Amino acid sequence: MNASDNPAHILLVGAGLTGALLSIFLAKRGFRVSVYEKRPDPCLYPTEEGRSINLALSHRGIRALKQVGLDEYILQHALPMRGRLLHSQGQDDRYVPYGKDDSYYINSISRSRLNSLLIEEARRYPLITFYFEHVCEGVDFEKNTVFLRHKPTEAQVIAKADVIMGVDGAGSAVRKQMQAQHNFEQSVDFLEHGYKELTIPPTASGDFAIRPDALHIWPRKSFMLIALPNVDKSFTCTLFLANEGPVSFNSLQSTEAVEDFFDTHFADVKTLMPQLSSEFLKNPVGLLGTLRCNPWYRPYNALLLGDAAHAIVPFYGQGMNASFEDCLVLDQCIETYGRAWAKVFERFQQLRKPNTDAIAALAIENFYEMRDGVTEEAFLRMKQLEHQLENTYPDYRSKYSMVTFSPEMSYAEAQRLGNLQNEWLLAFCRQQTNLSTVNLEEVYRALKTAVPVA
Ligand SMILES: Cc1cc2nc3c(=O)[nH]c(=O)nc-3n(C[C@H](O)[C@H](O)[C@H](O)COP(=O)(O)OP(=O)(O)OC[C@H]3O[C@@H](n4cnc5c(N)ncnc54)[C@H](O)[C@@H]3O)c2cc1C
């Protein structure tokens, strides 16, 4: 399709990770794109505003970036993490690789850097215009009109477009307006856990304080700490903890309480966090929830994508990756149906909703696996066995690998196959306490029979 002679005008609300990438996909198809964002331009004023500082970018996200020619460029700003390093209490640290060899890794990248890189790249397209510090306050879908407030001047701004896309995150103002439709369904399920970010700075000699090529996990049953490396050689740690209760963010309100909690549960890592208590008491607690809604569109002129349509908990590191995959799939729908928006949107939701529902469920399951499972011996044996299977049989893929490294397999299929395979393997490893006596070929054949396509 060539829209360049009379480019349809698409208005995006939100210049976050999804909005910035989506604008590039749309401009490449020849659409005129206006992007309205409530924050100041992150290229000029980099702020984090309490959102996660770094993210794991993996194959699904990379595939979408590749489609617009940005994969290699973006990856230059990322650090590879090739496995999980488990720091369990009272045990030796255990490294669990993500895949069969070093070519399987996920990438730690700064959220604000990634956002700025995408916006800088989008600015190269004359068809894209950004309007920062514009807050969407309402939408009149009947009149294709978005009502905004320009923050510095408090002026009311009215913008019109042929199509309106809400890429304004979990608290989407565009979605709120869609809720007024009689057939709109929405649910938000919050975890009882929230999160808080903390820092492990570089050592005095300017080096990484812990191994930089891994995602570090300190699993402690009802809570856990993780750490991802940054290019400045610091680590961003995230503590996931209950919001309320005897051991909770609510109970840790003083320096003494924080110090005591870390002395008891994270003594090894505490020594690496000189600013622990001040950071802990200063940094906000973030909420974690799963948002589901339906439909994601109005037939002829409006669509939700990214977190605005399907925010998930972060335990599979897939929220942004799924949102980038949204951009790729929407692009394919436009390729097929052109400007027949009703068809484009309908097909987009048909293709995406089962998959975003699947990754939402997988992400919640992974919370419990990371928190509890990694402390169970049978689970660790299963990981070891999976590693042997991956190394020996080229067609064997772990569930993690299906979700993270296999973008050609849908999330829904990864969920179905991965869960069947894991159930079988875990049951096997609960019975087999000594893996050195196990005949791998027999395990592989039995697994193939039990879970045929694995
Ligand atoms: C702790 C944590 C860790 C995470 N880790 C990972 C990870 O490792 N890997 C991964 O893939 N994903 C991860 N995620 C998920 C990821 O952050 C989101 O999926 C991703 O940010 C979604 O991008 P988005 O652009 O759709 O939404 P957002 O990033 O929320 O962007 C929405 C944009 O819209 C703007 N906006 C909002 N309201 C308005 C309005 N009314 N008017 C104008 N503009 C507006 C916002 O300012 C923002 O810029 C994590 C999330 C959290 C909370």
Coordinates of C-alpha atoms and ligand atoms in Angstrom, one line a residue:
M1 CA 0.0 0.0 0.0
N2 CA 1.2 3.5 -0.7
A3 CA -0.4 6.1 1.4
S4 CA 2.1 8.8 0.6
D5 CA -0.1 10.7 -2.0
N6 CA -2.9 11.3 0.6
P7 CA -1.5 10.1 3.9
A8 CA -4.1 9.2 6.5
H9 CA -3.4 11.0 9.7
I10 CA -2.9 8.8 12.8
L11 CA -2.8 10.3 16.3
L12 CA -0.9 8.4 19.0
V13 CA -1.5 9.2 22.6
G14 CA 1.7 8.3 24.4
A15 CA 5.4 8.4 23.3
G16 CA 6.5 5.6 25.7
L17 CA 8.3 2.5 24.3
T18 CA 5.3 1.3 22.3
G19 CA 4.3 4.7 21.0
A20 CA 7.8 5.6 19.8
L21 CA 8.3 2.3 18.0
L22 CA 4.8 2.3 16.6
S23 CA 5.2 5.8 15.1
I24 CA 8.2 4.5 13.1
F25 CA 6.2 1.5 11.8
L26 CA 3.3 3.7 10.7
A27 CA 5.6 6.4 9.0
K28 CA 7.3 3.6 7.1
R29 CA 3.9 2.7 5.7
G30 CA 3.4 6.3 4.6
F31 CA 1.0 7.6 7.3
R32 CA 1.3 11.0 8.8
V33 CA 1.7 10.5 12.6
S34 CA 1.2 12.9 15.5
V35 CA 2.4 11.7 18.9
Y36 CA 1.1 13.5 22.0
E37 CA 2.9 12.7 25.2
K38 CA 2.3 14.1 28.7
R39 CA 5.9 14.0 29.9
P40 CA 8.6 16.4 28.8
D41 CA 10.8 15.2 25.9
P42 CA 13.0 12.4 27.4
C43 CA 15.7 13.3 25.0
L44 CA 16.0 16.7 26.7
Y45 CA 15.0 15.8 30.2
P46 CA 15.7 12.2 31.0
T47 CA 13.6 11.3 34.1
E48 CA 12.6 8.0 35.4
E49 CA 9.5 9.0 37.4
G50 CA 9.7 5.8 39.5
R51 CA 9.3 3.4 36.6
S52 CA 11.7 0.5 36.3
I53 CA 15.1 1.8 35.3
N54 CA 16.2 -1.2 33.2
L55 CA 14.4 -3.8 31.2
A56 CA 15.2 -7.1 29.7
L57 CA 14.9 -6.9 25.9
S58 CA 14.6 -10.4 24.2
H59 CA 13.9 -12.0 20.8
R60 CA 10.3 -10.9 20.3
G61 CA 11.2 -7.3 20.9
I62 CA 14.3 -7.6 18.9
R63 CA 12.4 -9.1 15.9
A64 CA 10.1 -6.0 15.9
L65 CA 13.1 -3.7 16.1
K66 CA 14.7 -5.6 13.2
Q67 CA 11.7 -5.1 11.0
V68 CA 12.4 -1.3 11.2
G69 CA 16.2 -1.8 10.9
L70 CA 16.9 -0.8 14.5
D71 CA 17.9 -4.1 16.2
E72 CA 21.7 -3.8 16.0
Y73 CA 21.7 -0.1 16.8
I74 CA 19.6 -0.6 20.0
L75 CA 21.6 -3.7 21.1
Q76 CA 24.8 -1.6 21.2
H77 CA 23.2 0.1 24.2
A78 CA 22.4 -3.2 26.0
L79 CA 24.3 -5.7 28.2
P80 CA 23.8 -9.4 27.6
M81 CA 22.6 -11.6 30.5
R82 CA 23.2 -15.3 29.7
G83 CA 21.6 -16.9 32.8
R84 CA 20.1 -16.6 36.2
L85 CA 22.5 -16.4 39.1
L86 CA 20.6 -17.7 42.2
H87 CA 21.7 -16.5 45.6
S88 CA 19.8 -18.8 47.8
Q89 CA 20.2 -18.5 51.6
G90 CA 22.4 -21.1 53.2
Q91 CA 23.5 -22.5 49.8
D92 CA 26.2 -21.9 47.3
D93 CA 25.3 -19.5 44.5
R94 CA 24.0 -21.4 41.5
Y95 CA 24.3 -20.3 37.9
V96 CA 21.5 -21.5 35.6
P97 CA 22.1 -20.6 31.9
Y98 CA 19.1 -19.4 29.9
G99 CA 19.9 -21.6 26.9
K100 CA 22.1 -24.4 25.6
D101 CA 25.0 -22.1 24.9
D102 CA 26.2 -18.5 25.2
S103 CA 24.2 -17.5 22.1
Y104 CA 21.1 -17.5 24.3
Y105 CA 20.8 -14.3 26.2
I106 CA 18.5 -11.5 27.1
N107 CA 19.6 -7.9 27.1
S108 CA 19.5 -5.4 30.0
I109 CA 18.8 -1.9 28.6
S110 CA 17.9 1.4 30.3
R111 CA 14.2 2.2 29.8
S112 CA 14.9 6.0 29.4
R113 CA 17.8 5.4 27.0
L114 CA 15.7 3.0 24.9
N115 CA 12.8 5.5 24.8
S116 CA 15.1 8.4 23.8
L117 CA 16.8 6.3 21.1
L118 CA 13.4 5.4 19.6
I119 CA 12.2 9.0 19.7
E120 CA 15.4 10.3 18.2
E121 CA 15.1 7.7 15.4
A122 CA 11.4 8.6 14.9
R123 CA 12.4 12.2 14.4
R124 CA 14.2 11.3 11.3
Y125 CA 10.9 10.7 9.6
P126 CA 9.3 14.0 8.3
L127 CA 5.9 12.3 8.6
I128 CA 6.2 12.1 12.4
T129 CA 5.6 15.0 14.8
F130 CA 6.0 14.8 18.6
Y131 CA 4.1 17.1 21.0
F132 CA 5.5 16.8 24.5
E133 CA 3.9 18.0 27.7
H134 CA 0.4 17.4 26.2
V135 CA -1.9 15.5 28.5
C136 CA -4.8 13.7 26.9
E137 CA -7.9 14.5 29.0
G138 CA -10.6 13.1 26.8
V139 CA -11.6 11.7 23.4
D140 CA -14.7 12.2 21.3
F141 CA -14.6 9.1 19.1
E142 CA -17.6 10.2 17.1
K143 CA -15.8 13.3 16.0
N144 CA -12.3 11.8 15.8
T145 CA -11.1 14.4 18.3
V146 CA -8.7 14.2 21.2
F147 CA -8.8 16.9 24.0
L148 CA -5.4 17.7 25.5
R149 CA -3.9 20.2 28.0
H150 CA -0.6 21.8 27.2
K151 CA 1.1 21.6 30.7
P152 CA 3.4 24.6 30.6
T153 CA 0.6 27.0 29.5
E154 CA -2.5 25.1 30.7
A155 CA -3.9 25.8 27.2
Q156 CA -6.6 23.5 25.9
V157 CA -5.6 21.8 22.7
I158 CA -8.0 20.0 20.3
A159 CA -6.4 17.6 17.8
K160 CA -8.2 15.7 15.1
A161 CA -7.1 12.6 13.1
D162 CA -8.4 9.8 10.9
V163 CA -7.4 7.2 13.5
I164 CA -6.6 7.5 17.2
M165 CA -4.3 4.9 18.9
G166 CA -4.0 4.7 22.6
V167 CA -0.4 3.7 23.6
D168 CA -0.6 5.5 26.9
G169 CA 0.2 2.7 29.2
A170 CA -1.7 0.9 32.0
G171 CA -3.6 3.9 33.1
S172 CA -4.6 4.8 29.5
A173 CA -6.9 7.9 29.1
V174 CA -8.0 6.6 25.7
R175 CA -9.1 3.3 27.3
K176 CA -11.0 5.1 30.0
Q177 CA -12.9 6.9 27.2
M178 CA -13.6 3.5 25.5
Q179 CA -15.1 2.3 28.8
A180 CA -18.0 4.5 28.2
Q181 CA -19.0 2.1 25.4
H182 CA -21.8 -0.2 26.5
N183 CA -20.0 -3.4 25.5
F184 CA -16.5 -2.6 27.0
E185 CA -15.2 -5.1 29.6
Q186 CA -12.2 -4.5 31.8
S187 CA -10.5 -6.1 34.8
V188 CA -7.4 -5.2 36.8
D189 CA -6.0 -7.8 39.2
F190 CA -3.3 -6.4 41.5
L191 CA -0.8 -8.7 43.1
E192 CA -0.5 -8.4 46.9
H193 CA 3.2 -7.6 46.2
G194 CA 4.6 -4.3 45.1
Y195 CA 8.1 -3.4 44.0
K196 CA 10.8 -0.9 45.0
E197 CA 14.0 -0.2 43.1
L198 CA 17.5 0.0 44.8
T199 CA 21.0 0.3 43.5
I200 CA 24.3 -1.6 43.7
P201 CA 26.8 1.0 42.7
P202 CA 30.1 0.2 40.9
T203 CA 33.0 -0.7 43.2
A204 CA 35.6 1.8 44.4
S205 CA 37.8 0.8 41.4
G206 CA 34.9 1.5 39.0
D207 CA 34.0 -2.1 38.2
F208 CA 30.8 -4.2 38.5
A209 CA 30.3 -5.3 42.1
I210 CA 28.9 -8.7 41.0
R211 CA 29.0 -10.7 37.8
P212 CA 27.5 -8.5 35.0
D213 CA 26.4 -11.2 32.5
A214 CA 23.6 -12.6 34.6
L215 CA 20.3 -11.7 36.0
H216 CA 20.8 -12.1 39.8
I217 CA 18.0 -13.5 41.9
W218 CA 17.8 -13.7 45.7
P219 CA 14.7 -15.9 46.2
R220 CA 13.3 -15.8 49.7
K221 CA 9.9 -17.6 49.4
S222 CA 7.4 -14.8 50.2
F223 CA 9.6 -12.1 48.7
M224 CA 12.6 -11.8 46.4
L225 CA 15.3 -9.4 45.1
I226 CA 16.6 -9.3 41.6
A227 CA 19.4 -7.2 40.0
L228 CA 20.1 -6.3 36.3
P229 CA 23.3 -4.7 35.2
N230 CA 23.6 -1.2 33.7
V231 CA 26.2 0.1 31.3
D232 CA 27.5 2.5 34.0
K233 CA 28.6 -0.7 35.9
S234 CA 25.9 -0.3 38.5
F235 CA 23.0 -2.7 39.0
T236 CA 19.4 -1.8 39.4
C237 CA 17.9 -4.1 42.0
T238 CA 14.1 -4.6 42.4
L239 CA 12.7 -5.9 45.7
F240 CA 9.3 -7.6 45.3
L241 CA 7.6 -7.7 48.6
A242 CA 4.0 -7.8 50.1
N243 CA 2.5 -4.3 50.3
E244 CA 0.8 -5.0 53.7
G245 CA 1.4 -7.5 56.6
P246 CA 4.1 -8.3 59.2
V247 CA 6.9 -8.4 56.6
S248 CA 5.9 -5.8 54.0
F249 CA 6.7 -2.4 52.6
N250 CA 4.2 -1.1 55.1
S251 CA 6.2 -2.6 58.0
L252 CA 9.6 -1.3 56.7
Q253 CA 9.2 2.4 57.5
S254 CA 12.4 3.2 59.5
T255 CA 16.1 2.9 58.9
E256 CA 16.4 0.3 61.7
A257 CA 13.6 -1.8 60.2
V258 CA 15.2 -1.7 56.7
E259 CA 18.7 -2.5 58.0
D260 CA 17.4 -5.3 60.1
F261 CA 15.3 -6.8 57.2
F262 CA 18.4 -6.8 54.9
D263 CA 20.7 -8.1 57.6
T264 CA 18.4 -11.0 58.2
H265 CA 17.5 -11.9 54.5
F266 CA 20.0 -10.3 52.2
A267 CA 23.2 -10.0 54.2
D268 CA 25.4 -10.8 51.2
V269 CA 24.1 -8.1 49.0
K270 CA 23.5 -5.5 51.7
T271 CA 27.3 -4.9 51.9
L272 CA 27.2 -3.8 48.3
M273 CA 24.4 -1.2 48.8
P274 CA 25.9 1.7 50.8
Q275 CA 22.8 3.9 50.2
L276 CA 20.4 1.2 51.1
S277 CA 18.3 2.8 53.8
S278 CA 18.1 6.2 52.4
E279 CA 17.2 4.8 48.9
F280 CA 14.7 2.5 50.4
L281 CA 12.9 5.2 52.4
K282 CA 13.0 7.6 49.5
N283 CA 12.0 5.4 46.5
P284 CA 8.3 4.8 45.8
V285 CA 6.6 1.4 45.9
G286 CA 5.2 0.5 42.5
L287 CA 2.0 -1.5 42.1
L288 CA 2.0 -4.7 40.0
G289 CA -1.2 -5.7 38.2
T290 CA -2.6 -7.5 35.2
L291 CA -5.0 -5.5 33.0
R292 CA -7.4 -7.2 30.6
C293 CA -9.9 -5.5 28.5
N294 CA -12.1 -6.1 25.5
P295 CA -12.6 -4.9 22.8
W296 CA -9.3 -3.1 22.1
Y297 CA -10.8 -1.0 19.3
R298 CA -13.7 1.0 17.9
P299 CA -14.3 -0.4 14.4
Y300 CA -13.3 2.5 12.2
N301 CA -11.1 4.9 14.1
A302 CA -9.5 3.8 17.4
L303 CA -7.2 1.1 18.8
L304 CA -5.4 0.3 22.0
L305 CA -1.9 -1.3 21.9
G306 CA 0.8 -2.1 24.4
D307 CA 0.2 -1.8 28.2
A308 CA -2.9 0.3 27.4
A309 CA -4.5 -2.9 26.1
H310 CA -2.8 -5.6 28.2
A311 CA -0.5 -4.6 31.1
I312 CA 1.1 -7.6 32.8
V313 CA 3.3 -8.3 35.8
P314 CA 7.0 -8.1 35.0
F315 CA 8.1 -11.7 35.9
Y316 CA 8.8 -13.0 32.4
G317 CA 10.4 -9.7 31.3
Q318 CA 7.9 -9.7 28.4
G319 CA 5.6 -6.6 28.8
M320 CA 7.7 -4.4 26.5
N321 CA 8.6 -7.4 24.2
A322 CA 4.9 -8.2 23.8
S323 CA 4.1 -4.5 23.1
F324 CA 6.8 -4.4 20.4
E325 CA 5.3 -7.6 19.0
D326 CA 2.0 -5.7 18.9
C327 CA 3.6 -3.1 16.6
L328 CA 4.9 -5.9 14.2
V329 CA 1.5 -7.7 14.1
L330 CA -0.4 -4.4 13.5
D331 CA 2.0 -3.6 10.6
Q332 CA 1.3 -7.1 9.1
C333 CA -2.5 -6.4 9.4
I334 CA -2.1 -3.1 7.6
E335 CA 0.0 -4.8 5.0
T336 CA -2.9 -7.2 4.4
Y337 CA -6.0 -4.9 4.8
G338 CA -4.6 -1.5 4.0
R339 CA -6.8 1.3 5.3
A340 CA -9.8 -0.9 5.9
W341 CA -9.4 -0.1 9.6
A342 CA -12.3 -2.1 10.9
K343 CA -10.8 -5.2 9.3
V344 CA -7.3 -4.3 10.5
F345 CA -8.4 -3.8 14.1
E346 CA -10.6 -6.9 14.2
R347 CA -7.8 -9.1 12.8
F348 CA -5.2 -7.5 15.1
Q349 CA -7.2 -8.3 18.2
Q350 CA -8.0 -11.8 17.0
L351 CA -4.2 -12.4 16.5
R352 CA -3.0 -10.8 19.7
K353 CA -5.5 -11.2 22.5
P354 CA -5.0 -15.0 23.0
N355 CA -1.3 -14.4 23.1
T356 CA -1.3 -11.5 25.5
D357 CA -3.7 -13.4 27.7
A358 CA -1.2 -16.3 27.6
I359 CA 1.8 -14.1 28.5
A360 CA -0.2 -12.5 31.3
A361 CA -0.8 -15.9 32.8
L362 CA 2.8 -17.1 32.3
A363 CA 4.1 -13.9 33.9
I364 CA 2.0 -14.6 37.1
E365 CA 3.2 -18.2 37.2
N366 CA 6.8 -17.1 36.8
F367 CA 6.5 -14.9 39.8
Y368 CA 5.8 -17.9 42.0
E369 CA 8.4 -20.0 40.2
M370 CA 11.1 -17.3 40.7
R371 CA 10.1 -16.7 44.3
D372 CA 9.5 -20.3 45.5
G373 CA 10.4 -22.8 42.7
V374 CA 14.1 -21.8 42.4
T375 CA 14.5 -22.8 46.1
E376 CA 13.1 -26.3 45.5
E377 CA 15.7 -29.0 44.8
A378 CA 13.4 -30.8 42.3
F379 CA 13.0 -27.6 40.3
L380 CA 16.7 -27.1 40.2
R381 CA 17.2 -30.6 39.0
M382 CA 14.6 -30.0 36.4
K383 CA 16.6 -26.9 35.2
Q384 CA 19.7 -29.0 35.1
L385 CA 18.0 -31.8 33.1
E386 CA 16.5 -29.3 30.7
H387 CA 20.0 -27.9 30.1
Q388 CA 21.3 -31.3 29.3
L389 CA 18.3 -31.9 26.9
E390 CA 18.9 -28.6 25.2
N391 CA 22.6 -29.3 24.8
T392 CA 22.0 -32.8 23.4
Y393 CA 18.8 -32.5 21.3
P394 CA 18.6 -29.6 18.9
D395 CA 14.8 -29.8 18.7
Y396 CA 14.3 -29.6 22.5
R397 CA 13.3 -26.2 23.9
S398 CA 12.5 -25.3 27.5
K399 CA 9.4 -23.3 28.3
Y400 CA 11.6 -20.3 29.0
S401 CA 13.2 -20.7 25.7
M402 CA 9.9 -21.0 23.8
V403 CA 8.6 -17.7 25.5
T404 CA 11.8 -15.8 25.3
F405 CA 13.9 -17.0 22.4
S406 CA 11.3 -18.4 19.9
P407 CA 9.4 -15.4 18.4
E408 CA 8.1 -17.7 15.7
M409 CA 6.1 -19.6 18.3
S410 CA 3.1 -17.7 19.7
Y411 CA 2.9 -17.0 23.4
A412 CA -0.3 -19.2 23.5
E413 CA 1.5 -22.1 22.0
A414 CA 4.5 -21.6 24.3
Q415 CA 2.2 -21.6 27.3
R416 CA 0.4 -24.8 26.2
L417 CA 3.5 -26.8 25.3
G418 CA 5.8 -25.3 27.9
N419 CA 3.3 -26.1 30.8
L420 CA 2.8 -29.7 29.6
Q421 CA 6.5 -30.3 29.3
N422 CA 7.3 -28.7 32.7
E423 CA 4.6 -30.8 34.4
W424 CA 6.2 -33.9 33.0
L425 CA 9.8 -33.0 33.8
L426 CA 9.0 -31.8 37.3
A427 CA 7.2 -35.0 38.2
F428 CA 10.1 -36.9 36.8
C429 CA 12.7 -34.9 38.8
R430 CA 10.7 -35.2 42.1
Q431 CA 11.2 -38.9 41.8
Q432 CA 14.8 -38.9 40.5
T433 CA 17.0 -37.4 43.2
N434 CA 20.3 -38.3 41.4
L435 CA 20.4 -37.2 37.8
S436 CA 23.8 -38.8 37.1
T437 CA 22.1 -42.2 37.0
V438 CA 19.5 -41.0 34.4
N439 CA 19.6 -42.2 30.8
L440 CA 19.1 -39.0 28.9
E441 CA 18.0 -40.7 25.7
E442 CA 15.2 -42.5 27.5
V443 CA 14.0 -39.3 29.2
Y444 CA 14.0 -37.5 25.8
R445 CA 12.0 -40.3 24.2
A446 CA 9.5 -40.6 27.1
L447 CA 9.0 -36.8 27.1
K448 CA 8.5 -36.8 23.3
T449 CA 5.8 -39.4 23.7
A450 CA 4.1 -37.6 26.6
V451 CA 4.3 -34.1 25.0
P452 CA 4.5 -34.9 21.2
V453 CA 5.5 -31.5 19.7
A454 CA 8.1 -30.7 22.4
Ligands
LIG1 C1 9.1 -3.2 37.5 C2 8.9 -3.4 36.0 C3 9.8 -4.1 35.3 C4 9.6 -4.4 33.9 N1 10.5 -5.2 33.3 C5 10.3 -5.5 32.0 C6 11.3 -6.3 31.3 O1 12.3 -6.7 31.8 N2 11.0 -6.6 30.0 C7 9.9 -6.2 29.3 O2 9.7 -6.5 28.2 N3 9.0 -5.4 30.0 C8 9.1 -5.1 31.3 N4 8.2 -4.3 31.9 C9 7.0 -3.9 31.2 C10 7.2 -2.7 30.4 O3 7.7 -1.6 31.2 C11 5.9 -2.2 29.7 O4 5.3 -3.3 29.1 C12 6.2 -1.2 28.7 O5 6.7 0.0 29.3 C13 4.9 -0.8 27.9 O6 5.1 0.3 27.1 P1 3.9 1.3 26.7 O7 4.6 2.3 25.8 O8 2.8 0.5 26.2 O9 3.5 1.9 28.1 P2 4.3 2.9 29.0 O10 5.7 2.6 29.1 O11 3.5 3.1 30.3 O12 4.2 4.3 28.2 C14 3.0 5.0 28.1 C15 3.3 6.5 27.7 O13 2.1 7.2 27.6 C16 2.2 8.4 28.3 N5 0.9 8.8 28.8 C17 0.2 8.2 29.8 N6 -1.0 8.8 30.0 C18 -1.0 9.9 29.1 C19 -2.0 10.9 28.8 N7 -3.1 11.0 29.4 N8 -1.7 11.8 27.8 C20 -0.5 11.7 27.1 N9 0.5 10.8 27.4 C21 0.2 9.9 28.3 C22 3.2 8.1 29.5 O14 3.8 9.3 30.0 C23 4.2 7.2 28.8 O15 5.2 7.8 28.2 C24 8.4 -4.0 33.3 C25 7.5 -3.2 34.0 C26 7.7 -3.0 35.3 C27 6.7 -2.2 36.1

